[in-house]
PDB file of C-alpha atoms in Angstrom:
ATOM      1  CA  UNK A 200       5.536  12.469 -19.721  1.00 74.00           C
ATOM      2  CA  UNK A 201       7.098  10.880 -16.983  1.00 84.00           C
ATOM      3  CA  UNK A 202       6.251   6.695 -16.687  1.00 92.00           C
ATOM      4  CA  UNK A 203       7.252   4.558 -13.717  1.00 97.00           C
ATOM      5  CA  UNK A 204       7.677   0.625 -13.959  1.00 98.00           C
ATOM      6  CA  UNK A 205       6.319  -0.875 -10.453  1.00 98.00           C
ATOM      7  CA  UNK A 206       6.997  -4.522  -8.980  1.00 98.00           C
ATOM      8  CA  UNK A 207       4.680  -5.781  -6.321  1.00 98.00           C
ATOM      9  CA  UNK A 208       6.094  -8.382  -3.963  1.00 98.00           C
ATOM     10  CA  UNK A 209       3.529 -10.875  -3.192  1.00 98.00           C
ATOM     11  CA  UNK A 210       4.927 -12.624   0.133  1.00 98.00           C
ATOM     12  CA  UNK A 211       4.250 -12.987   3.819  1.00 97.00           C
ATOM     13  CA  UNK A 212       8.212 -13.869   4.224  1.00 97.00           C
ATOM     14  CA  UNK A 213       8.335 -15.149   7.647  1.00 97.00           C
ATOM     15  CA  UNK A 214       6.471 -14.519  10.498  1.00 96.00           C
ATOM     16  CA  UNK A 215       8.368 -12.538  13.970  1.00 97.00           C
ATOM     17  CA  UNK A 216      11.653 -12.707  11.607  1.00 97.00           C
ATOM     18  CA  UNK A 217      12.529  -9.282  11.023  1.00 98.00           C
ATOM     19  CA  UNK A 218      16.197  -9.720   9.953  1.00 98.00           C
ATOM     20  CA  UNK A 219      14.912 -12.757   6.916  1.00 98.00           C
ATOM     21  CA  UNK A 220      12.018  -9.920   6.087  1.00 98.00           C
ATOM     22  CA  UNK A 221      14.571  -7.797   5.069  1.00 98.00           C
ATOM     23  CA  UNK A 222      16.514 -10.671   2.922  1.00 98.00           C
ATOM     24  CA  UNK A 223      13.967 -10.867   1.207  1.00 98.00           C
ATOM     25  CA  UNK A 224      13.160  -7.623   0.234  1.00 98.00           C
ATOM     26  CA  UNK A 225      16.826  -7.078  -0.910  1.00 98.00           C
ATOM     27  CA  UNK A 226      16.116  -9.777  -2.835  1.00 98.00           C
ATOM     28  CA  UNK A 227      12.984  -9.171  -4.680  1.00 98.00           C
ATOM     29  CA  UNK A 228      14.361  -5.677  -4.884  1.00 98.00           C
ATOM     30  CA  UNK A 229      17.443  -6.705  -6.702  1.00 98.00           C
ATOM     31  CA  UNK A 230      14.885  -8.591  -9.445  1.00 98.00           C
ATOM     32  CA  UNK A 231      13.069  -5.795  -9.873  1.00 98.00           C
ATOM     33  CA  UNK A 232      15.481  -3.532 -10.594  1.00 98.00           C
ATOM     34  CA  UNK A 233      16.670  -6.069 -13.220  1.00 98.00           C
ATOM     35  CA  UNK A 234      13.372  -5.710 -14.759  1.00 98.00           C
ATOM     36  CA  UNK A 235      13.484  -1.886 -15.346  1.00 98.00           C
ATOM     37  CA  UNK A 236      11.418  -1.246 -12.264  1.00 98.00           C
ATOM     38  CA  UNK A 237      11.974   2.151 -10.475  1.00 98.00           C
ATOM     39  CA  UNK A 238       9.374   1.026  -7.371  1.00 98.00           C
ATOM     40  CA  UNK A 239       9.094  -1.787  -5.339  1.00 99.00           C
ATOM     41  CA  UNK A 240       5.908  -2.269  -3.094  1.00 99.00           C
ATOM     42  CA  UNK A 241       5.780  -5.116  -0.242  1.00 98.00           C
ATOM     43  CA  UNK A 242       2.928  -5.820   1.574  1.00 98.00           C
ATOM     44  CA  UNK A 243       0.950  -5.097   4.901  1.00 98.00           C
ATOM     45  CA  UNK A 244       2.916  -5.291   7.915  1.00 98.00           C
ATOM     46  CA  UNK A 245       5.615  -7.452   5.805  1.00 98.00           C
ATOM     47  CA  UNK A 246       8.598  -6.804   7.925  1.00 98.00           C
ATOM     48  CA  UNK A 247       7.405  -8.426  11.215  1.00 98.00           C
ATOM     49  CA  UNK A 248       4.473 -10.790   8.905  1.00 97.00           C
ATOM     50  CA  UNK A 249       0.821  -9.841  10.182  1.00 97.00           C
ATOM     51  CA  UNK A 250      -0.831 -12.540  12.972  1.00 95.00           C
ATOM     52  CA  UNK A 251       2.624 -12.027  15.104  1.00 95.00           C
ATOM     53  CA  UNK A 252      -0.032 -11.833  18.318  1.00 90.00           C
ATOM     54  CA  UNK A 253       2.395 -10.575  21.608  1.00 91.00           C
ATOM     55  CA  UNK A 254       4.975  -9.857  19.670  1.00 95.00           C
ATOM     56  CA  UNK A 255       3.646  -6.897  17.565  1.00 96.00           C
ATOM     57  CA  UNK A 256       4.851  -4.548  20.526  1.00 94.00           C
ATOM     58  CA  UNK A 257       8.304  -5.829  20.511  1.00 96.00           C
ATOM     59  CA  UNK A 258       8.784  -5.518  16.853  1.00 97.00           C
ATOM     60  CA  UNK A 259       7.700  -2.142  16.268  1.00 98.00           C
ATOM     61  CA  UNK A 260       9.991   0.629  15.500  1.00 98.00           C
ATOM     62  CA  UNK A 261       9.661   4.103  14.602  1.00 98.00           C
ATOM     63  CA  UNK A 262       9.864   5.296  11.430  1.00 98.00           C
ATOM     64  CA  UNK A 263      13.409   6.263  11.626  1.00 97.00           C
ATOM     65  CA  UNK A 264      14.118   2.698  13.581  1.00 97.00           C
ATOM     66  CA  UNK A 265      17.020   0.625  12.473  1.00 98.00           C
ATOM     67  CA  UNK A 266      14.707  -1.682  10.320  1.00 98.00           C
ATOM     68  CA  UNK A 267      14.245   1.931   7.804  1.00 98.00           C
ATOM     69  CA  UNK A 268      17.593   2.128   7.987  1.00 98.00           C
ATOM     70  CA  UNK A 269      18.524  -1.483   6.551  1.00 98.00           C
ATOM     71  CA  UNK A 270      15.222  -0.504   3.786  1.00 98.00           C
ATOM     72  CA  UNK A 271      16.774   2.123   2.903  1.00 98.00           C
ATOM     73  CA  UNK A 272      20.256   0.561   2.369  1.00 98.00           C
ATOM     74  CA  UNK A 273      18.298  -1.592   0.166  1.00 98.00           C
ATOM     75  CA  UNK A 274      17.304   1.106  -1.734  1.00 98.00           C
ATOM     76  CA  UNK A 275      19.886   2.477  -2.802  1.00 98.00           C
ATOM     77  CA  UNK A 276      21.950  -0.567  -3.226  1.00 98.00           C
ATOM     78  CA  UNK A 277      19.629  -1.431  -5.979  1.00 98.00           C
ATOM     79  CA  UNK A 278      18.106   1.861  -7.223  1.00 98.00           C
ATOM     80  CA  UNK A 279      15.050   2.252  -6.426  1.00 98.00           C
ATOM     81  CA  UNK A 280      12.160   3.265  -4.334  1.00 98.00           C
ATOM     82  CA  UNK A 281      10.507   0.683  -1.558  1.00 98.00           C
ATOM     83  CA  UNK A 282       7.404   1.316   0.318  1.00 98.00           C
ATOM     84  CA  UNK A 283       6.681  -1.746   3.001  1.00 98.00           C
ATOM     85  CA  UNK A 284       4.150  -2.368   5.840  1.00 98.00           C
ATOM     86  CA  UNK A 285       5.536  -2.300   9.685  1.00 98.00           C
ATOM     87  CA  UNK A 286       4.349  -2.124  12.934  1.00 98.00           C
ATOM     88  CA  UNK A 287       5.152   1.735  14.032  1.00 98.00           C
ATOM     89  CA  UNK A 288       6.077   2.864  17.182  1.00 98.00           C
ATOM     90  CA  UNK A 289       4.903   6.040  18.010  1.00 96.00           C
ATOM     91  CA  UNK A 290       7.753   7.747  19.483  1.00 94.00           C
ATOM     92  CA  UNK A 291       5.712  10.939  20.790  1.00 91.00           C
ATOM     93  CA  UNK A 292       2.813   9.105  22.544  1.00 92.00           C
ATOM     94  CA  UNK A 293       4.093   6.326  24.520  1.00 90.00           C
ATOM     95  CA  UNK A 294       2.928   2.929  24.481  1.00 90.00           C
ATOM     96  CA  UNK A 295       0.977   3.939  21.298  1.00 97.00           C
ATOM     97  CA  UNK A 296       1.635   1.932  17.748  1.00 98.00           C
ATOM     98  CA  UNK A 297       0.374   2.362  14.391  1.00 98.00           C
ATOM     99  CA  UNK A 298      -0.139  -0.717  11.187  1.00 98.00           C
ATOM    100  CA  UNK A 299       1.840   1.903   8.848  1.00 98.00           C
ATOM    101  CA  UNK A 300       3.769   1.727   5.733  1.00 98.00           C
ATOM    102  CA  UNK A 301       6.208   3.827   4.957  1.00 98.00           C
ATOM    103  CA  UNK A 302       8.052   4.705   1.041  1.00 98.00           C
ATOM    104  CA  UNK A 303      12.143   5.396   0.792  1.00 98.00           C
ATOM    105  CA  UNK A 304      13.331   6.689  -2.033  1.00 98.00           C
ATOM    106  CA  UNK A 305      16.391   5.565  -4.604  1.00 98.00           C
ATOM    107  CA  UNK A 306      18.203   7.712  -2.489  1.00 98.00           C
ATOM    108  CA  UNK A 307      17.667   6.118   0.981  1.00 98.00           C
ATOM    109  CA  UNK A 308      16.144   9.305   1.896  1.00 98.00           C
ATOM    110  CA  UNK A 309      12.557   8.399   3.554  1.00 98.00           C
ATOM    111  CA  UNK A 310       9.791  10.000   1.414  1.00 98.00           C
ATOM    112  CA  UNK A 311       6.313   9.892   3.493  1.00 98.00           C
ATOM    113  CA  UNK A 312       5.307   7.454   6.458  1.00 98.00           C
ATOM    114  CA  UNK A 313       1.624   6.733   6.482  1.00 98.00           C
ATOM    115  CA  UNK A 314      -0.630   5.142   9.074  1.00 98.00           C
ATOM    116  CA  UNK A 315      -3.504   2.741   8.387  1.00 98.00           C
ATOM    117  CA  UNK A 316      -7.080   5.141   8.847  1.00 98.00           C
ATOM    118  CA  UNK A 317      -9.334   2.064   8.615  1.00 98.00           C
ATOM    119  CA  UNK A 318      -8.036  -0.405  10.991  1.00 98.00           C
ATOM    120  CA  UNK A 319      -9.606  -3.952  10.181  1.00 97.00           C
ATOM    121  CA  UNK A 320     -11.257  -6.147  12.889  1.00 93.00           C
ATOM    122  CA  UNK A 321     -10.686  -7.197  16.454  1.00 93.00           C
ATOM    123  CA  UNK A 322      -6.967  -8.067  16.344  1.00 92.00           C
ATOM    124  CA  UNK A 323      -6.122  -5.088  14.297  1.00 96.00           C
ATOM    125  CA  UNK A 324      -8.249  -2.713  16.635  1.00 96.00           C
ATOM    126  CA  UNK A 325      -6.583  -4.239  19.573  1.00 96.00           C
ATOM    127  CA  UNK A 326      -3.412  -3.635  18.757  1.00 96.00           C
ATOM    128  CA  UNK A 327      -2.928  -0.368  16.733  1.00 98.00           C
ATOM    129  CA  UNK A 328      -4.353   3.000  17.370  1.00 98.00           C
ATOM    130  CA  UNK A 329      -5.907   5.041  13.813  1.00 98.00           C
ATOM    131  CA  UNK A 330      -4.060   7.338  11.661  1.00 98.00           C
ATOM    132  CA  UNK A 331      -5.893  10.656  11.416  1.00 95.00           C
ATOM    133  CA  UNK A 332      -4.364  11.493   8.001  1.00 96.00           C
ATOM    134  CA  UNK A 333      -6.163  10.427   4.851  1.00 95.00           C
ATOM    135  CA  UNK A 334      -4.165  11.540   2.244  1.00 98.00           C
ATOM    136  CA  UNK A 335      -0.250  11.292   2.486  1.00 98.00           C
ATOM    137  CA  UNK A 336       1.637  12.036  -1.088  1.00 98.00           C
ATOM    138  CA  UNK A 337       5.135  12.289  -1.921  1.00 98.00           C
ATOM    139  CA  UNK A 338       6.656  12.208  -5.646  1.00 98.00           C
ATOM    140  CA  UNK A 339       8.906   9.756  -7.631  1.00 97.00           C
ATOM    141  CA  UNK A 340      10.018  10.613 -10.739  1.00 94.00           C
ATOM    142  CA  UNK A 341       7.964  13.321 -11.552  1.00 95.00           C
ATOM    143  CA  UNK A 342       4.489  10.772 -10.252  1.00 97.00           C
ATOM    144  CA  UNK A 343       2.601  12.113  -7.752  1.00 98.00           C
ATOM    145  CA  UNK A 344       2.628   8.997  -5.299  1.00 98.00           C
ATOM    146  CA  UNK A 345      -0.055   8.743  -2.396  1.00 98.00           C
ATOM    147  CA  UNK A 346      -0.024   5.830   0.052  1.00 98.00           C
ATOM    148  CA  UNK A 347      -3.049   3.850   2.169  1.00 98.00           C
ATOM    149  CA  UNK A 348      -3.204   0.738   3.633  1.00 98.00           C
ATOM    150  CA  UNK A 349      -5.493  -2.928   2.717  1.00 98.00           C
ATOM    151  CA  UNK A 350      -8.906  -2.202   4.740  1.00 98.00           C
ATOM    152  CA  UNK A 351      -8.486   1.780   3.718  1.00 98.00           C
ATOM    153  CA  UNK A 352      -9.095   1.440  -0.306  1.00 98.00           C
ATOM    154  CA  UNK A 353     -12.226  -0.692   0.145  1.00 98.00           C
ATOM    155  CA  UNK A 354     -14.094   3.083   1.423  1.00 97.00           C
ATOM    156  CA  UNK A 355     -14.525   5.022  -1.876  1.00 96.00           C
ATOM    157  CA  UNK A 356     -14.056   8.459   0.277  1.00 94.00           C
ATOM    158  CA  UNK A 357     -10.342   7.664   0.431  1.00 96.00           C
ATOM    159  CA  UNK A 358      -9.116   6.943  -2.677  1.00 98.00           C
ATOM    160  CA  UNK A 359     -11.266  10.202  -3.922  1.00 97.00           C
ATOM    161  CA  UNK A 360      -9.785  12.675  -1.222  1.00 96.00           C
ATOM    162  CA  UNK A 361      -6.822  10.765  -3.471  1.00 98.00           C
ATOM    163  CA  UNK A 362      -7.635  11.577  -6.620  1.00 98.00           C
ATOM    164  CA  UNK A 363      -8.657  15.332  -5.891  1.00 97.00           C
ATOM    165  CA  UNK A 364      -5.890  15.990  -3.891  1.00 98.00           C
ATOM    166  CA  UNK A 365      -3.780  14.849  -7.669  1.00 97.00           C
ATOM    167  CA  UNK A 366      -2.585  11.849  -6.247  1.00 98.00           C
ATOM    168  CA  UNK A 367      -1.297   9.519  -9.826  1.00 98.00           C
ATOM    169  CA  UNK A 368      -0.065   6.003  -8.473  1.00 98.00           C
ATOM    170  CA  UNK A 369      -1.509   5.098  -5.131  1.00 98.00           C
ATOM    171  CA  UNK A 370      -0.149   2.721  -2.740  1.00 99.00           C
ATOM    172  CA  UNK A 371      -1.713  -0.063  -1.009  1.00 98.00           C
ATOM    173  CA  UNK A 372       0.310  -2.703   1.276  1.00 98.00           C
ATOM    174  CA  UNK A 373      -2.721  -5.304   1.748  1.00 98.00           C
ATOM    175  CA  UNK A 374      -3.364  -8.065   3.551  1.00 98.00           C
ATOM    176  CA  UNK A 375      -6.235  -9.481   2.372  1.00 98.00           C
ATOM    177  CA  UNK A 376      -7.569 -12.486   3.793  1.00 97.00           C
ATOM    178  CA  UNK A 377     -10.061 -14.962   2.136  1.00 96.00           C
ATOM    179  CA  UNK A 378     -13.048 -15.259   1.307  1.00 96.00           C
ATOM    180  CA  UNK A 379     -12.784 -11.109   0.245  1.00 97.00           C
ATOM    181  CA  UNK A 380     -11.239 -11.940  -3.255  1.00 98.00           C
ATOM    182  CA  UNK A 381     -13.510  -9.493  -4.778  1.00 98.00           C
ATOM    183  CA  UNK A 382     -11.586  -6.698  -3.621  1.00 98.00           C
ATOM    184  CA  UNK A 383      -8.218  -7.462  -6.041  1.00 98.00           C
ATOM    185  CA  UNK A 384     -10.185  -9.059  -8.850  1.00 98.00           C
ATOM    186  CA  UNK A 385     -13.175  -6.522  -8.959  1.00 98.00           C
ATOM    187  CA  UNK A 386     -13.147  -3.004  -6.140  1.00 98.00           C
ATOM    188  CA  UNK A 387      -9.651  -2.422  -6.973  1.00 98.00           C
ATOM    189  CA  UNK A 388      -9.710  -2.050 -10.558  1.00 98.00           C
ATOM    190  CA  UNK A 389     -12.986  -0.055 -10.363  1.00 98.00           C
ATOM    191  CA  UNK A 390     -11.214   2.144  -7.752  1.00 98.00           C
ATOM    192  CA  UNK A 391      -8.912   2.671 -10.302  1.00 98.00           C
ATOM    193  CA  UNK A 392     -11.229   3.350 -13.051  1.00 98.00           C
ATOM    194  CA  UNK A 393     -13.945   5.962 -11.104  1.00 98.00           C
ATOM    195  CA  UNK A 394     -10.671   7.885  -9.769  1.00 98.00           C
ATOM    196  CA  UNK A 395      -8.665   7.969 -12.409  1.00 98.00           C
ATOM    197  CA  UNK A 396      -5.677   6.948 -11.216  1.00 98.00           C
ATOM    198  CA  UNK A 397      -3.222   3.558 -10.955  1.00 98.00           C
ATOM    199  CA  UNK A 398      -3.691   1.504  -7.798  1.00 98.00           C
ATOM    200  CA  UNK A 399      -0.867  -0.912  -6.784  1.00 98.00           C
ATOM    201  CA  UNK A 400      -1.924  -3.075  -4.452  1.00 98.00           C
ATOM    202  CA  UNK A 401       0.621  -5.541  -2.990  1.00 98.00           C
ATOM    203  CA  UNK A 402      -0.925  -8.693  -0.711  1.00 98.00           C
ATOM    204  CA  UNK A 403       0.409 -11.396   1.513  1.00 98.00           C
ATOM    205  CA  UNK A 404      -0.001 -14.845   0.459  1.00 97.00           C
ATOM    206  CA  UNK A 405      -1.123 -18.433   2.066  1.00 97.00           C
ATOM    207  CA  UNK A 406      -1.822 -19.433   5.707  1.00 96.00           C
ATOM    208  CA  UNK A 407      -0.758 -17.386   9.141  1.00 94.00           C
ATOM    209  CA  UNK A 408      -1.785 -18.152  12.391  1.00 88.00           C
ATOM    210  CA  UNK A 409      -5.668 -17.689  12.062  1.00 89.00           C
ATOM    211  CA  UNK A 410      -5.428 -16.006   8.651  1.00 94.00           C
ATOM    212  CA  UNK A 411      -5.212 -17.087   5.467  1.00 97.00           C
ATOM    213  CA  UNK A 412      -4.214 -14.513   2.745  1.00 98.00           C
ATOM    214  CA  UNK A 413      -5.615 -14.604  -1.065  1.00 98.00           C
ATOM    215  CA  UNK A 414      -2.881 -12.880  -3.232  1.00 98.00           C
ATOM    216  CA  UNK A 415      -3.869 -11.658  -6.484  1.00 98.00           C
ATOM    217  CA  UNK A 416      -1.843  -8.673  -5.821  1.00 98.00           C
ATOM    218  CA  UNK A 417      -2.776  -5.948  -8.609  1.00 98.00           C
ATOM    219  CA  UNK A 418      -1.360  -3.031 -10.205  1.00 98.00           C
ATOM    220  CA  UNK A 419      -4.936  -1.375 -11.738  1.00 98.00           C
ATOM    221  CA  UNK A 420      -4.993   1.398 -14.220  1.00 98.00           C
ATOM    222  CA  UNK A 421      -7.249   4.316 -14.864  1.00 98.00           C
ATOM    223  CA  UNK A 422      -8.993   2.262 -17.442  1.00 97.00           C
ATOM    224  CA  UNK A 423     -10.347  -0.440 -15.044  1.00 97.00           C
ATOM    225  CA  UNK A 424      -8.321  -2.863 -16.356  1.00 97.00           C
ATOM    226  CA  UNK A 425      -4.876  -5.204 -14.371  1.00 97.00           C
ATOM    227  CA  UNK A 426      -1.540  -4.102 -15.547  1.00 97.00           C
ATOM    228  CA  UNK A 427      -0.075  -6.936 -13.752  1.00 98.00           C
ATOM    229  CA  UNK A 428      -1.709  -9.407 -11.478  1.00 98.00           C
ATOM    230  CA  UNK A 429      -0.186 -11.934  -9.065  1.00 98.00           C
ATOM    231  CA  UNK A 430      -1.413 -15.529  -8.763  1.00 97.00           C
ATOM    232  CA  UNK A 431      -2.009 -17.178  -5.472  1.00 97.00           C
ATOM    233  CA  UNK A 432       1.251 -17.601  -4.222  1.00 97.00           C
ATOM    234  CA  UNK A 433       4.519 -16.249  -3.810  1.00 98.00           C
ATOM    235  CA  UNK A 434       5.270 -13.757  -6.677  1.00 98.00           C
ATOM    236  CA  UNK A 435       6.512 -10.348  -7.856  1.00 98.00           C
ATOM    237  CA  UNK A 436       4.972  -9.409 -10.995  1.00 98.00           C
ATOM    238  CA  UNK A 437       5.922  -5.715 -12.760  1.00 98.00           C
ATOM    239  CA  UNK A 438       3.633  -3.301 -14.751  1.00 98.00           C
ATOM    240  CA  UNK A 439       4.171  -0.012 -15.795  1.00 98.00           C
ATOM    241  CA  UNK A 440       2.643   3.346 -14.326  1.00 98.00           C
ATOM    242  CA  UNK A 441       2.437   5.133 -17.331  1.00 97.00           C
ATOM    243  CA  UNK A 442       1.142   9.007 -16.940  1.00 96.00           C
ATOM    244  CA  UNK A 443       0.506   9.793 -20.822  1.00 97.00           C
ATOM    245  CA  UNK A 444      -2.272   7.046 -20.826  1.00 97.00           C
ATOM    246  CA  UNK A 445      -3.067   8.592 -17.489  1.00 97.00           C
ATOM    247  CA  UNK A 446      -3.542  12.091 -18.556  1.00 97.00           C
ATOM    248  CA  UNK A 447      -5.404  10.986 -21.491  1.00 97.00           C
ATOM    249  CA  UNK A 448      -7.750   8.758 -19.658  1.00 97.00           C
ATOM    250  CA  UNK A 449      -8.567  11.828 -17.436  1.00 96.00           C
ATOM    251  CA  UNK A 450      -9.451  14.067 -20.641  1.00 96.00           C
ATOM    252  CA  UNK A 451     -11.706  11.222 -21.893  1.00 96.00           C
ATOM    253  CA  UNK A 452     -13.341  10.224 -18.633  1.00 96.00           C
ATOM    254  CA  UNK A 453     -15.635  13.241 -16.874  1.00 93.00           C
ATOM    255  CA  UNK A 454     -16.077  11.723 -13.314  1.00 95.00           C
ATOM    256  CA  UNK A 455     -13.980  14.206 -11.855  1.00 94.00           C
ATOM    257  CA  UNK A 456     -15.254  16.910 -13.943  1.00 94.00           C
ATOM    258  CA  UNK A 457     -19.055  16.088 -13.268  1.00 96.00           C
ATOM    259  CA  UNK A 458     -19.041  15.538  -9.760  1.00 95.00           C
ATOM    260  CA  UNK A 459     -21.402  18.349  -7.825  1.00 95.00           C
ATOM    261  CA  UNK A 460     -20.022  18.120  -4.233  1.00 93.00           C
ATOM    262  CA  UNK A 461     -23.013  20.707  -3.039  1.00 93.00           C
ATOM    263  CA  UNK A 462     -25.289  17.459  -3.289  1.00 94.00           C
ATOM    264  CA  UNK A 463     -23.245  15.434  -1.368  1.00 91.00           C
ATOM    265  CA  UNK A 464     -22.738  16.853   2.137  1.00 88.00           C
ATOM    266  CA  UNK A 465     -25.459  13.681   3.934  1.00 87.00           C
ATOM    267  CA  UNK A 466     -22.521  11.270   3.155  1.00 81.00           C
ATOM    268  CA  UNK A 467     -20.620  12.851   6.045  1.00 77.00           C
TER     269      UNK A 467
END
């Protein structure tokens, strides 16, 4: 069965500089393909960095904007998939913008674009209007690959719409800001483990503006347990997604199985 290495690039590069963003992507891309990796995740909002204030509206692009373009001649130069955070322009509703992320495959050929459900507190309500899908999926390698954003995996309705739409490695450009270090060291994993499926969750690191980011990015597998785990600072750190264990951890486990959605219709 089909198994897909993963690198997580824990970074908040540098803040309103699109053009050194995308250095150092191609960098941390180039590493991870030298580590067997077939995926490389960046974080929230990486290629314009995250407290940008006035200058979120004149960094955003569309999805097919010139900055997916350069991502996607990253890709391929290296050989392998990226999924990063950006500000979105949303080229059918004007003056609208989205916190998305979007994944390219090794082929430069974009793969899904999603946009952040949950948006997170005043400046992120301010500045970004909701996505209105939940689940967005795509496939690499064979993996059935869903995608959500930071605020969006901490509401267990999510990441199960995930795991019963089949969703096997799911996605999650974070930027999660202290004191909330529970969600990488402990909600994450247990995501992981009541789903059955592998979370990667890729954070930004160290002060910004009024924020100040935790790290600890995780790649969580169906067992509850950290594949890889980042430290505080700046890091890329590689685990394997690995769907044998997956599809054996799924015949073992029965939370899928057992659920009785008839009792559950108060929770909407």
């Amino acid at each position: 069965m089909p198994a897909l290495r993963t690198a997580l690039l824990q970074s908040s590069g540098e803040l309103g500089d699109v053009a050194a963003n995308l250095k150092i992507l191609d960098e941390a891309a180039a590493r991870a393909a030298a580590a067997g990796a077939g995926l490389l995740l960046a974080p929230e909002l990486f290629l314009t960095g995250y407290a940008i204030g006035d200058d979120m509206a004149r960094l955003a692009e569309p999805a097919d904007g010139p900055s997916a373009r350069a991502v996607a001649a990253v890709a391929v130069r290296h050989g392998l998939a990226v999924g990063y955070g950006y500000p979105e322009r949303n080229t059918e509703r004007h003056g609208v913008l989205h916190n998305s992320a979007q994944l390219i495959g090794a082929d430069g050929v974009p793969l899904a674009n999603y946009r952040k459900t949950h948006l997170f507190g005043g400046f992120e309500s301010k500045w970004f209007t909701p996505g209105d899908r939940a689940v967005v999926q795509t496939e690499i390698e064979g993996i059935t690959v869903g995608m959500m954003i930071c605020y969006d995996v901490e509401f267990p309705e999510n990441v199960r719409a995930h795991a019963l739409a089949g969703t096997e490695l799911l996605l999650v450009p974070t930027a999660l800001m202290h004191p909330a270090e529970i969600v990488p060291l402990s909600v994450v994993p247990v995501r992981a483990f009541e789903n059955q499926l592998y979370i990667a969750y890729a954070n930004r690191t160290g002060p910004e503006g009024d924020f100040e980011f935790v790290g600890l990015s995780t790649l969580a597998g169906p067992d509850g347990t950290a594949r890889a785990r980042a430290g505080r600072g700046d890091d890329l750190v590689v685990g394997d997604v690995d769907t044998a264990f997956l599809a054996a951890s799924r015949a073992e486990n029965p939370y899928l199985r057992d659920r009785r959605p008839g009792l559950y219709g108060p929770l909407v």
